[in-house]
Tab-separated table of C-alpha atoms in Angstrom:
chain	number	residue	atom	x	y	z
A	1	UNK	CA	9.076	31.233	22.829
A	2	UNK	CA	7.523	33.033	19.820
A	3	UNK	CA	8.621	30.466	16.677
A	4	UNK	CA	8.024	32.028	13.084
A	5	UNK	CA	5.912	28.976	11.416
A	6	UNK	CA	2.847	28.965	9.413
A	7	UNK	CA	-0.545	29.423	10.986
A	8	UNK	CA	-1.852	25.910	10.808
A	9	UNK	CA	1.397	24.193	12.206
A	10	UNK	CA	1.635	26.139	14.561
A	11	UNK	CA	-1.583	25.390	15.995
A	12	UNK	CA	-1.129	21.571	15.764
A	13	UNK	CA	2.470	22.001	17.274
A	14	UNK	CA	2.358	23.944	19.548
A	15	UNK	CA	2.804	21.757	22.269
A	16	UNK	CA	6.053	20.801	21.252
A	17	UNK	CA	7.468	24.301	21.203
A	18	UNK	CA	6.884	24.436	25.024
A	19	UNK	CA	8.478	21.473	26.164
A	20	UNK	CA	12.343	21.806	27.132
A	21	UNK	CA	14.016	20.150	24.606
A	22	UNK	CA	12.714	22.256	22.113
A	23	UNK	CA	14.060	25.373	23.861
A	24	UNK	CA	17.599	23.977	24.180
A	25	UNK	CA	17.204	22.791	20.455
A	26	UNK	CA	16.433	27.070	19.560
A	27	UNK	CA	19.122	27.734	21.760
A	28	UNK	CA	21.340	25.975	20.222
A	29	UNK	CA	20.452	26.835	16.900
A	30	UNK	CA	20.331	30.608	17.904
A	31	UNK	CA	23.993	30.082	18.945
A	32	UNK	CA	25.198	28.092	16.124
A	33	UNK	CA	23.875	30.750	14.008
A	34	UNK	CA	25.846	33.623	15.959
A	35	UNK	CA	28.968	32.068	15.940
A	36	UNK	CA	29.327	29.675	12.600
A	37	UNK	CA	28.035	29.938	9.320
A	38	UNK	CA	24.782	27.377	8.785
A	39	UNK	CA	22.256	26.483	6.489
A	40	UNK	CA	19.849	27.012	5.439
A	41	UNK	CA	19.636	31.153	5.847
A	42	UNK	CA	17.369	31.419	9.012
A	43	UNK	CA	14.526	33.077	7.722
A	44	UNK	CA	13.991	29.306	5.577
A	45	UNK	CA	14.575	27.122	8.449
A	46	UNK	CA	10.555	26.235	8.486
A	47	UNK	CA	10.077	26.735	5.017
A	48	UNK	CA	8.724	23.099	4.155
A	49	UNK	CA	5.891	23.959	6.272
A	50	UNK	CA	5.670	27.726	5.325
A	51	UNK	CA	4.928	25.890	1.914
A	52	UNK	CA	2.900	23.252	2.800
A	53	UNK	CA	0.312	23.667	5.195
A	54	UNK	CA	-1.003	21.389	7.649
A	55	UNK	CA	-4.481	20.941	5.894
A	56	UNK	CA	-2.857	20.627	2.557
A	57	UNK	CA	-0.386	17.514	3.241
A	58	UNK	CA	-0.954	14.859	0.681
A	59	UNK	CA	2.440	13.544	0.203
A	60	UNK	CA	5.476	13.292	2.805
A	61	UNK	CA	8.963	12.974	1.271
A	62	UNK	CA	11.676	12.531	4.446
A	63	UNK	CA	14.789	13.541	3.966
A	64	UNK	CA	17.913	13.387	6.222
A	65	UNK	CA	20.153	16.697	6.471
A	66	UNK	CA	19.868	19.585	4.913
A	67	UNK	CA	22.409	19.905	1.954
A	68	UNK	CA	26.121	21.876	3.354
A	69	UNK	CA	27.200	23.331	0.375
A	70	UNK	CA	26.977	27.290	-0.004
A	71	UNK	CA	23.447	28.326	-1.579
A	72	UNK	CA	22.002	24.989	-1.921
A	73	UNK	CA	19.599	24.481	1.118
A	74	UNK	CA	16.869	26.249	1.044
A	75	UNK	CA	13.714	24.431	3.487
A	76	UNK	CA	12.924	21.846	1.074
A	77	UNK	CA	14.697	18.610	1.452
A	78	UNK	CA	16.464	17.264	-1.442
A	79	UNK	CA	15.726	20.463	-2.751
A	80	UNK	CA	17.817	23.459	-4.297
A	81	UNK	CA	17.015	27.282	-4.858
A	82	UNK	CA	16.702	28.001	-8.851
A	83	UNK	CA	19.923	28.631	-10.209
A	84	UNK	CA	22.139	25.989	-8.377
A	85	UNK	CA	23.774	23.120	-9.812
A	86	UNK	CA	21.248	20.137	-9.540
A	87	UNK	CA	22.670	17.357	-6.733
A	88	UNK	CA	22.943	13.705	-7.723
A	89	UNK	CA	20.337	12.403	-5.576
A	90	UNK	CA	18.193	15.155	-7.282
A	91	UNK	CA	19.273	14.218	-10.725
A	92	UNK	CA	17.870	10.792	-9.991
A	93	UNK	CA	14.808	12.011	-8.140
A	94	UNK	CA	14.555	13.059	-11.829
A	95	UNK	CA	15.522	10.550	-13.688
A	96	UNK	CA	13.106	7.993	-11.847
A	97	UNK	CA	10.029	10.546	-12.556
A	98	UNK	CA	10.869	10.143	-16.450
A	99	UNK	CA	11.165	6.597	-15.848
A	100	UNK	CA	7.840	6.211	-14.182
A	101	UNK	CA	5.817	9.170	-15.611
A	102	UNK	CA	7.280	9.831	-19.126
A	103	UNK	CA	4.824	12.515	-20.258
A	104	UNK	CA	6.233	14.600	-16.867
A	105	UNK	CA	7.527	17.556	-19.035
A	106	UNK	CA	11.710	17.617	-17.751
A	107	UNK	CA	11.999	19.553	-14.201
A	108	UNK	CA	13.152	23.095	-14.990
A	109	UNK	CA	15.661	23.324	-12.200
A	110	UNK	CA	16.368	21.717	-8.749
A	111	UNK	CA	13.739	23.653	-6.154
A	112	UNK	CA	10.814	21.669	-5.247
A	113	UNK	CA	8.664	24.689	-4.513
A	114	UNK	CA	6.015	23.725	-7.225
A	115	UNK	CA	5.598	20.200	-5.565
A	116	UNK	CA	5.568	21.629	-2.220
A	117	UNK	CA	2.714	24.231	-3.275
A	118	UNK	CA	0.588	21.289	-4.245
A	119	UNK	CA	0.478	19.486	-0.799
A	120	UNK	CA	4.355	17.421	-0.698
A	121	UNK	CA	5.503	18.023	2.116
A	122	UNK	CA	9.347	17.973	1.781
A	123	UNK	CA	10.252	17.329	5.506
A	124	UNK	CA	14.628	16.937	6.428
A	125	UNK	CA	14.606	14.994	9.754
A	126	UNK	CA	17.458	17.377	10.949
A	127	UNK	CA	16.778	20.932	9.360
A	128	UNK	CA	20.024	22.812	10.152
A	129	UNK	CA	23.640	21.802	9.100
A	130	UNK	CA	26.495	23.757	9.725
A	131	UNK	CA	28.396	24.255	6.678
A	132	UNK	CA	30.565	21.576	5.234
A	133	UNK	CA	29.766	19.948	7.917
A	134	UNK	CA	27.108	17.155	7.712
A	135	UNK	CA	25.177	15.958	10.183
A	136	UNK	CA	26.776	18.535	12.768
A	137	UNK	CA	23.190	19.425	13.877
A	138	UNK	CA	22.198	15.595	14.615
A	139	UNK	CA	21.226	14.620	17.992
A	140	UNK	CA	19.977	17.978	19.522
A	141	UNK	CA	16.323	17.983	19.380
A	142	UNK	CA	15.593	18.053	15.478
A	143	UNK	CA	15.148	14.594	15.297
A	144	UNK	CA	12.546	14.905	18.175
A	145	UNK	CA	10.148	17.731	16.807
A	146	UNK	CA	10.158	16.050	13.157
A	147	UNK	CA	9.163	12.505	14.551
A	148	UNK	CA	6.670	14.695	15.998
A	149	UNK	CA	5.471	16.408	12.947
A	150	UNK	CA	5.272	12.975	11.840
A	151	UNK	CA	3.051	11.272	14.493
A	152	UNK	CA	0.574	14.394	13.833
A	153	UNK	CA	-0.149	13.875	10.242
A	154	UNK	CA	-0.140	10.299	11.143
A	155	UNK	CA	-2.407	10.679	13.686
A	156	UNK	CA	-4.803	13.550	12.371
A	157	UNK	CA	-4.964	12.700	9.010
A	158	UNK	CA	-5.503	9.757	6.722
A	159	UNK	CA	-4.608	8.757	3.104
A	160	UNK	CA	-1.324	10.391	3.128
A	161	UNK	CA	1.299	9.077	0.785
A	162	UNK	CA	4.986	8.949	2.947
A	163	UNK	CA	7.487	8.521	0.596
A	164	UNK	CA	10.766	6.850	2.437
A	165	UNK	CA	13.783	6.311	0.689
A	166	UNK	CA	16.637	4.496	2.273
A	167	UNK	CA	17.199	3.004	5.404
A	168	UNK	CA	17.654	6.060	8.131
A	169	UNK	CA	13.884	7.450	6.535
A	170	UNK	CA	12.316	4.249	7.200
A	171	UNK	CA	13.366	3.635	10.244
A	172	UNK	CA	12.301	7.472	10.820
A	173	UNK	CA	8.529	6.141	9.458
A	174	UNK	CA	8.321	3.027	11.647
A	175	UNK	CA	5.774	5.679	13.810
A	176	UNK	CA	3.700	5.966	10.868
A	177	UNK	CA	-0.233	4.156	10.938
A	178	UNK	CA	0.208	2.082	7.450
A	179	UNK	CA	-3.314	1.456	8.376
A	180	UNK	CA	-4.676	4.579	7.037
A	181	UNK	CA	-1.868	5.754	5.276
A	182	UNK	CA	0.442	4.432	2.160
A	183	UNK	CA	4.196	4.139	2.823
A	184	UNK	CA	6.213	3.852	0.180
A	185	UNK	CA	9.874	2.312	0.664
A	186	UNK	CA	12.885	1.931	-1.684
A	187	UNK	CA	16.644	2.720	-1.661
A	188	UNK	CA	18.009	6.068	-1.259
A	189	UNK	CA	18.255	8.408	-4.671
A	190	UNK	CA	22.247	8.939	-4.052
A	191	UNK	CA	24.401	7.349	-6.406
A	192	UNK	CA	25.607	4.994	-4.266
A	193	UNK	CA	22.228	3.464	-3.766
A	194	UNK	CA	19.934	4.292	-6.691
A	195	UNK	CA	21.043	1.009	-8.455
A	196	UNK	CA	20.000	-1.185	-5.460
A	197	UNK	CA	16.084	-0.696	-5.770
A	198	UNK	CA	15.607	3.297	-6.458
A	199	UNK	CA	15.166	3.232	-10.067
A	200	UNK	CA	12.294	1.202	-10.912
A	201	UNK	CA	10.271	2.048	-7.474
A	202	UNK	CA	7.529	4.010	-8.994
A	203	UNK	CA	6.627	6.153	-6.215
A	204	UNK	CA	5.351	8.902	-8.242
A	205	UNK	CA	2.847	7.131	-10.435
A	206	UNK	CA	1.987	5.168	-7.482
A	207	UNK	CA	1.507	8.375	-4.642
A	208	UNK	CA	-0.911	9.325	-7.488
A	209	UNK	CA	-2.808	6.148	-7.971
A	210	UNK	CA	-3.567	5.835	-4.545
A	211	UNK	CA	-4.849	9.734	-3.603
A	212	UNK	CA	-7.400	9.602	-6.663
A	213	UNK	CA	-8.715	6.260	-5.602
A	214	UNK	CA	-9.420	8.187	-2.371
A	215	UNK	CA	-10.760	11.595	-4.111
A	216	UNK	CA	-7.693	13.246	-3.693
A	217	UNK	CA	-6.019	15.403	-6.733
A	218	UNK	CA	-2.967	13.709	-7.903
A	219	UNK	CA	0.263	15.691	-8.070
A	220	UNK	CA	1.618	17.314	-11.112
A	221	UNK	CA	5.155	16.057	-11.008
């Protein structure tokens, strides 16, 4: 089953696009696709890693769905294509940045692109929704292949910052090596959990600390 991903994932993936699971997951998809209207648009299902490539991972931020509203998924979790409205967990993705890195010049919209181009890897642990509709696309497969995109950078790679916020993500991360890697936990960025141990985290300043004390270029936020 030909699957339209970058050149690097594909290669360290490509095992899982053979096993059965993930061919009833495309089916699926394929289906829902037909029939229903879904997001993100197809061609930007695998755009976190179209962005991101294998080699370049520095940073993992795991997200949950992607977002069900028209127009606002595009690849990226927690991200949105220039143009749309700015989400509330976003808004305090942004806030918290300020917070922790004040001489971060204010984000000029919503899509995580530029972060993504410099190694974050902005991974949703399900990465089709049908629309208004959240977690519709749970439970059939997604959740398998991105634990497995996990266990690969966890396993191939070392000094990777995974960012985890709220409890579904790290319990998602448990596979991680903290051994070799830094994980960095905290409550979720929605508004109904920022107050309870979002704002005030850190993890930017701190994802940046730790990859230039291991020769790594920090990320311009």
């Amino acid at each position: 089953m030909s699957v339209k991903i970058e050149e690097s994932w594909r290669k360290v993936l490509q095992d899982e696009f053979e096993k059965p699971y993930f061919q009833h997951l495309i089916a699926f998809v394929k289906g829902e696709y037909a029939t229903t209207t879904v997001y993100p648009p197809g061609p930007q299902i695998f755009h976190a890693f179209d962005a991101c490539t294998f080699d370049n991972v520095k940073v993992v931020i795991l997200g949950q769905d992607p977002y069900h509203g028209k127009g606002q998924a595009h690849g990226l979790s927690f991200s949105v294509a220039e143009g749309v409205r700015t989400p509330p967990s976003l808004q305090n993705i942004f806030k918290e940045l300020q917070s922790d890195l004040p001489s971060t010049p204010p984000a000029p919209n919503g899509n995580l692109d530029r972060w993504a181009q410099q190694g974050v890897l902005l991974l949703n642990a399900t990465l089709t929704v049908r629309a208004s509709d959240p977690g519709s696309h749970q439970k059939k497969g997604w959740e398998q292949f991105t634990d497995a995109v996990i266990q690969k950078i966890s396993q191939e790679k070392e000094h990777v910052v995974f960012i985890l916020w709220g409890a579904y993500a790290q319990k998602k991360g448990e596979i991680i090596d903290a051994t070799k890697h830094l994980v960095l936990k905290a409550a979720h960025p929605s508004p109904y959990a920022a107050d309870r141990g979002f704002f005030g985290s850190r993890p930017f300043s701190q994802t940046n600390t730790y990859l230039e004390k291991h020769g790594v270029a920090p990320i311009q936020w």
